[in-house]
CSV table of C-alpha atoms in Angstrom, one decimal:
chain,number,residue,atom,x,y,z
A,265,MET,CA,-0.4,-25.4,-12.4
A,266,ASN,CA,-0.3,-23.9,-8.9
A,267,ASN,CA,-3.7,-24.7,-7.2
A,268,VAL,CA,-3.5,-21.5,-5.1
A,269,SER,CA,-2.5,-19.0,-7.8
A,270,ARG,CA,-5.4,-20.3,-9.9
A,271,PHE,CA,-7.8,-18.6,-7.5
A,272,ILE,CA,-5.7,-15.3,-7.1
A,273,PRO,CA,-6.3,-12.5,-9.6
A,274,LEU,CA,-3.3,-11.5,-11.7
A,275,ALA,CA,-1.2,-14.3,-10.4
A,276,LEU,CA,-1.5,-16.7,-13.2
A,277,TYR,CA,-0.2,-17.1,-16.7
A,278,VAL,CA,-1.8,-19.6,-19.1
A,279,PRO,CA,0.5,-20.6,-22.0
A,280,GLY,CA,-1.0,-20.6,-25.5
A,281,ASN,CA,-0.7,-19.5,-29.0
A,282,SER,CA,-4.0,-17.5,-29.5
A,283,PRO,CA,-4.0,-14.0,-31.2
A,284,LEU,CA,-4.2,-12.5,-27.7
A,285,HIS,CA,-1.1,-14.4,-26.5
A,286,ARG,CA,0.9,-13.4,-29.7
A,287,LEU,CA,-0.1,-9.7,-29.3
A,288,PRO,CA,2.8,-7.6,-27.9
A,289,ALA,CA,2.5,-6.8,-24.3
A,290,GLY,CA,2.8,-3.1,-24.8
A,291,SER,CA,-0.1,-3.1,-27.3
A,292,LYS,CA,-2.2,-5.2,-24.8
A,293,LEU,CA,-1.5,-2.8,-22.0
A,294,VAL,CA,-2.6,0.2,-24.0
A,295,ILE,CA,-5.7,-1.5,-25.1
A,296,LEU,CA,-6.4,-2.5,-21.4
A,297,LEU,CA,-6.0,1.1,-20.2
A,298,ILE,CA,-8.3,2.5,-23.0
A,299,PHE,CA,-10.8,-0.1,-22.3
A,300,VAL,CA,-10.9,0.5,-18.5
A,301,ILE,CA,-11.1,4.2,-18.8
A,302,THR,CA,-13.6,4.2,-21.7
A,303,SER,CA,-15.9,1.7,-20.0
A,304,ALA,CA,-15.9,3.7,-16.8
A,305,ILE,CA,-16.7,6.9,-18.4
A,306,LEU,CA,-19.4,5.6,-20.8
A,307,SER,CA,-21.2,3.2,-18.4
A,308,SER,CA,-24.0,5.3,-17.1
A,309,ARG,CA,-26.7,2.6,-17.0
A,310,PRO,CA,-26.5,-1.1,-16.1
A,311,TRP,CA,-27.0,-2.4,-19.6
A,312,HIS,CA,-24.1,-0.2,-20.8
A,313,ALA,CA,-21.8,-1.8,-18.3
A,314,LEU,CA,-23.2,-5.3,-19.4
A,315,VAL,CA,-22.4,-4.5,-22.9
A,316,TRP,CA,-18.8,-3.6,-22.0
A,317,LEU,CA,-18.4,-6.9,-20.0
A,318,LEU,CA,-19.0,-8.8,-23.1
A,319,PHE,CA,-15.7,-7.7,-24.7
A,320,PRO,CA,-13.3,-9.3,-22.1
A,321,LEU,CA,-15.6,-12.3,-22.0
A,322,ALA,CA,-15.2,-12.7,-25.8
A,323,GLY,CA,-11.4,-12.4,-25.2
A,324,TYR,CA,-11.5,-15.4,-22.9
A,325,VAL,CA,-13.1,-17.5,-25.6
A,326,ILE,CA,-10.5,-16.2,-28.3
A,327,ALA,CA,-7.6,-17.0,-25.8
A,328,ARG,CA,-9.1,-20.3,-25.1
A,329,ILE,CA,-8.8,-19.9,-21.3
A,330,PRO,CA,-10.4,-22.8,-19.4
A,331,LEU,CA,-13.8,-21.7,-17.9
A,332,LYS,CA,-12.8,-22.8,-14.4
A,333,ILE,CA,-9.7,-20.6,-14.5
A,334,ALA,CA,-11.7,-17.6,-16.0
A,335,LEU,CA,-14.3,-17.8,-13.2
A,336,SER,CA,-11.9,-18.2,-10.5
A,337,GLN,CA,-10.0,-15.1,-11.6
A,338,ILE,CA,-13.1,-12.9,-12.2
A,339,LEU,CA,-15.1,-14.0,-9.1
A,340,THR,CA,-12.4,-14.0,-6.5
A,341,PRO,CA,-12.5,-10.2,-5.9
A,342,LEU,CA,-16.2,-10.2,-5.8
A,343,PRO,CA,-16.6,-9.5,-2.0
A,344,ILE,CA,-14.6,-6.4,-2.6
A,345,VAL,CA,-16.9,-5.4,-5.5
A,346,LEU,CA,-19.9,-6.2,-3.4
A,347,PHE,CA,-18.6,-4.0,-0.6
A,348,PHE,CA,-18.2,-0.9,-2.7
A,349,SER,CA,-21.5,-1.7,-4.7
A,350,THR,CA,-23.5,-1.8,-1.4
A,351,PHE,CA,-22.2,1.4,-0.3
A,352,THR,CA,-23.1,2.9,-3.7
A,353,TRP,CA,-26.6,1.4,-3.3
A,354,TRP,CA,-27.0,3.2,-0.1
A,355,GLN,CA,-25.8,6.5,-1.5
A,356,ARG,CA,-27.2,6.6,-5.1
A,357,GLY,CA,-29.7,3.7,-5.5
A,358,LEU,CA,-29.8,0.2,-7.0
A,359,PRO,CA,-29.2,1.1,-10.7
A,360,ALA,CA,-26.0,3.0,-9.8
A,361,ALA,CA,-24.8,0.1,-7.7
A,362,ILE,CA,-25.4,-2.5,-10.4
A,363,THR,CA,-23.7,-0.2,-13.0
A,364,LEU,CA,-20.7,0.1,-10.6
A,365,ALA,CA,-20.5,-3.7,-10.0
A,366,LEU,CA,-20.6,-4.6,-13.7
A,367,THR,CA,-18.1,-1.9,-14.5
A,368,PHE,CA,-15.7,-3.3,-11.8
A,369,ILE,CA,-16.2,-6.8,-12.9
A,370,SER,CA,-15.5,-5.9,-16.6
A,371,ALA,CA,-12.3,-4.1,-15.5
A,372,ILE,CA,-11.2,-7.1,-13.5
A,373,ALA,CA,-12.0,-9.4,-16.2
A,374,ALA,CA,-10.0,-7.4,-18.7
A,375,ALA,CA,-7.0,-7.0,-16.3
A,376,ALA,CA,-7.1,-10.8,-15.5
A,377,LEU,CA,-7.3,-11.6,-19.3
A,378,PHE,CA,-4.2,-9.4,-19.8
A,379,THR,CA,-2.2,-11.3,-17.2
A,380,LEU,CA,-3.4,-14.6,-18.2
A,381,THR,CA,-2.0,-14.0,-21.7
A,382,THR,CA,1.1,-12.0,-20.8
A,383,THR,CA,4.1,-13.0,-18.7
A,384,ILE,CA,5.6,-10.6,-16.2
A,385,GLU,CA,8.8,-10.5,-18.2
A,386,GLU,CA,7.1,-9.4,-21.3
A,387,LEU,CA,5.3,-6.6,-19.5
A,388,LEU,CA,8.5,-5.4,-17.9
A,389,ASP,CA,10.4,-5.4,-21.3
A,390,ALA,CA,7.6,-3.3,-22.7
A,391,LEU,CA,7.7,-0.8,-19.8
A,392,GLU,CA,11.4,-0.5,-19.9
A,393,ARG,CA,11.3,0.4,-23.5
A,394,TRP,CA,8.6,3.0,-23.0
A,395,LEU,CA,10.5,4.6,-20.0
A,396,ARG,CA,14.0,4.5,-21.5
A,397,PRO,CA,13.6,7.8,-23.4
A,398,LEU,CA,12.8,9.5,-20.1
A,399,SER,CA,16.3,8.7,-18.7
A,400,ARG,CA,17.5,11.9,-20.1
A,401,PHE,CA,15.2,13.7,-17.6
A,402,GLY,CA,16.6,11.7,-14.7
A,403,VAL,CA,14.0,8.8,-14.7
A,404,ASN,CA,15.5,5.4,-13.7
A,405,ALA,CA,13.7,3.1,-16.1
A,406,ASP,CA,14.8,0.0,-14.2
A,407,MET,CA,13.6,1.3,-10.9
A,408,VAL,CA,10.3,2.3,-12.2
A,409,ALA,CA,9.8,-1.1,-13.9
A,410,LEU,CA,10.8,-2.7,-10.6
A,411,ALA,CA,8.2,-0.7,-8.8
A,412,ILE,CA,5.4,-1.7,-11.2
A,413,SER,CA,6.6,-5.3,-11.0
A,414,LEU,CA,6.3,-5.2,-7.2
A,415,THR,CA,2.8,-3.6,-7.5
A,416,ILE,CA,1.6,-6.3,-9.8
A,417,ARG,CA,3.0,-9.0,-7.5
A,418,LEU,CA,1.5,-7.4,-4.4
A,419,ILE,CA,-2.0,-7.4,-5.9
A,420,PRO,CA,-2.5,-11.2,-5.7
A,421,LEU,CA,-1.1,-11.1,-2.2
A,422,ILE,CA,-3.5,-8.3,-1.1
A,423,ALA,CA,-6.3,-10.2,-2.8
A,424,MET,CA,-5.3,-13.3,-0.8
A,425,SER,CA,-5.3,-11.1,2.3
A,426,ALA,CA,-8.9,-10.1,1.6
A,427,VAL,CA,-9.9,-13.8,1.2
A,428,GLN,CA,-8.3,-14.6,4.5
A,429,VAL,CA,-9.9,-11.8,6.4
A,430,LEU,CA,-13.3,-12.8,5.0
A,431,GLN,CA,-12.8,-16.4,6.2
A,432,ALA,CA,-11.7,-15.2,9.6
A,433,ARG,CA,-14.7,-12.9,9.8
A,434,LYS,CA,-17.0,-15.8,9.0
A,435,ALA,CA,-15.3,-17.9,11.5
A,436,ARG,CA,-16.0,-15.3,14.2
A,437,GLY,CA,-19.7,-15.1,13.1
A,438,ALA,CA,-19.4,-11.5,11.8
A,439,ASP,CA,-20.5,-12.1,8.2
A,440,HIS,CA,-22.3,-8.9,7.9
A,441,SER,CA,-19.9,-6.6,9.6
A,442,LEU,CA,-18.1,-4.2,7.3
A,443,LEU,CA,-15.7,-3.1,10.1
A,444,ALA,CA,-14.8,-6.7,10.7
A,445,PHE,CA,-13.5,-6.8,7.2
A,446,GLY,CA,-12.2,-3.4,6.5
A,447,ILE,CA,-10.0,-2.8,9.6
A,448,PRO,CA,-8.2,-6.1,9.4
A,449,PHE,CA,-7.8,-5.9,5.7
A,450,LEU,CA,-6.2,-2.4,5.8
A,451,ILE,CA,-3.9,-3.4,8.6
A,452,SER,CA,-2.8,-6.4,6.6
A,453,ALA,CA,-2.2,-4.4,3.5
A,454,ILE,CA,-0.2,-1.7,5.4
A,455,ARG,CA,2.0,-4.4,7.1
A,456,ARG,CA,2.7,-6.1,3.7
A,457,SER,CA,3.7,-2.8,2.1
A,458,GLN,CA,6.0,-2.0,5.0
A,459,ALA,CA,7.7,-5.4,4.8
A,460,VAL,CA,8.3,-4.9,1.2
A,461,GLY,CA,9.8,-1.4,1.8
A,462,ASP,CA,12.0,-2.7,4.6
A,463,ALA,CA,13.2,-5.6,2.4
A,464,LEU,CA,14.1,-3.1,-0.4
A,465,VAL,CA,16.0,-0.8,1.9
A,466,ALA,CA,17.8,-3.8,3.4
A,467,ARG,CA,19.0,-4.6,-0.1
A,468,GLY,CA,20.2,-1.1,-0.8
A,469,VAL,CA,17.6,-0.5,-3.4
A,470,GLY,CA,17.2,3.3,-4.1
A,471,ASP,CA,20.6,4.3,-2.5
């Protein structure tokens, strides 16, 4: 197992034979989308969001995901969650901030559980099957699936950039500066996206 990817959200697949592993990728994706949207809409109090968090946590038990891996996948994006939660606390108060934080964490936990039990190949096959009927309207199913694949692969890289920026900020003694995190992080994300775009253009993708 790659020691780096273990700590990067959405970058790790844990082989297994649990009911969640055997569930088709398309079905899991639909369940994930419904869960994220529904939990976001219905979580108006901290205890509401806490109840929703119990569902993905139960999924980790069913899928027999090791505790260390589960915690690393869920807690790594925590600085970003805290960033938005702190802003919400300032704007709307502590209960709203706690609700937002728990809702984000439940969504992250559910998304990580999906990728921990689903290979990229299974996901792309499901997406291509869904998009193939749209070919009659000019939609290139292969290109859309490729774009989604690149997006999924970029998420762990962007998360790693966030960790690196936070470490650099700490080394400069600017632990509590939002600007010291936000500006370098945005620049890093934009540069990475431009590099991927240039690489695709160089290979003639989209011509």
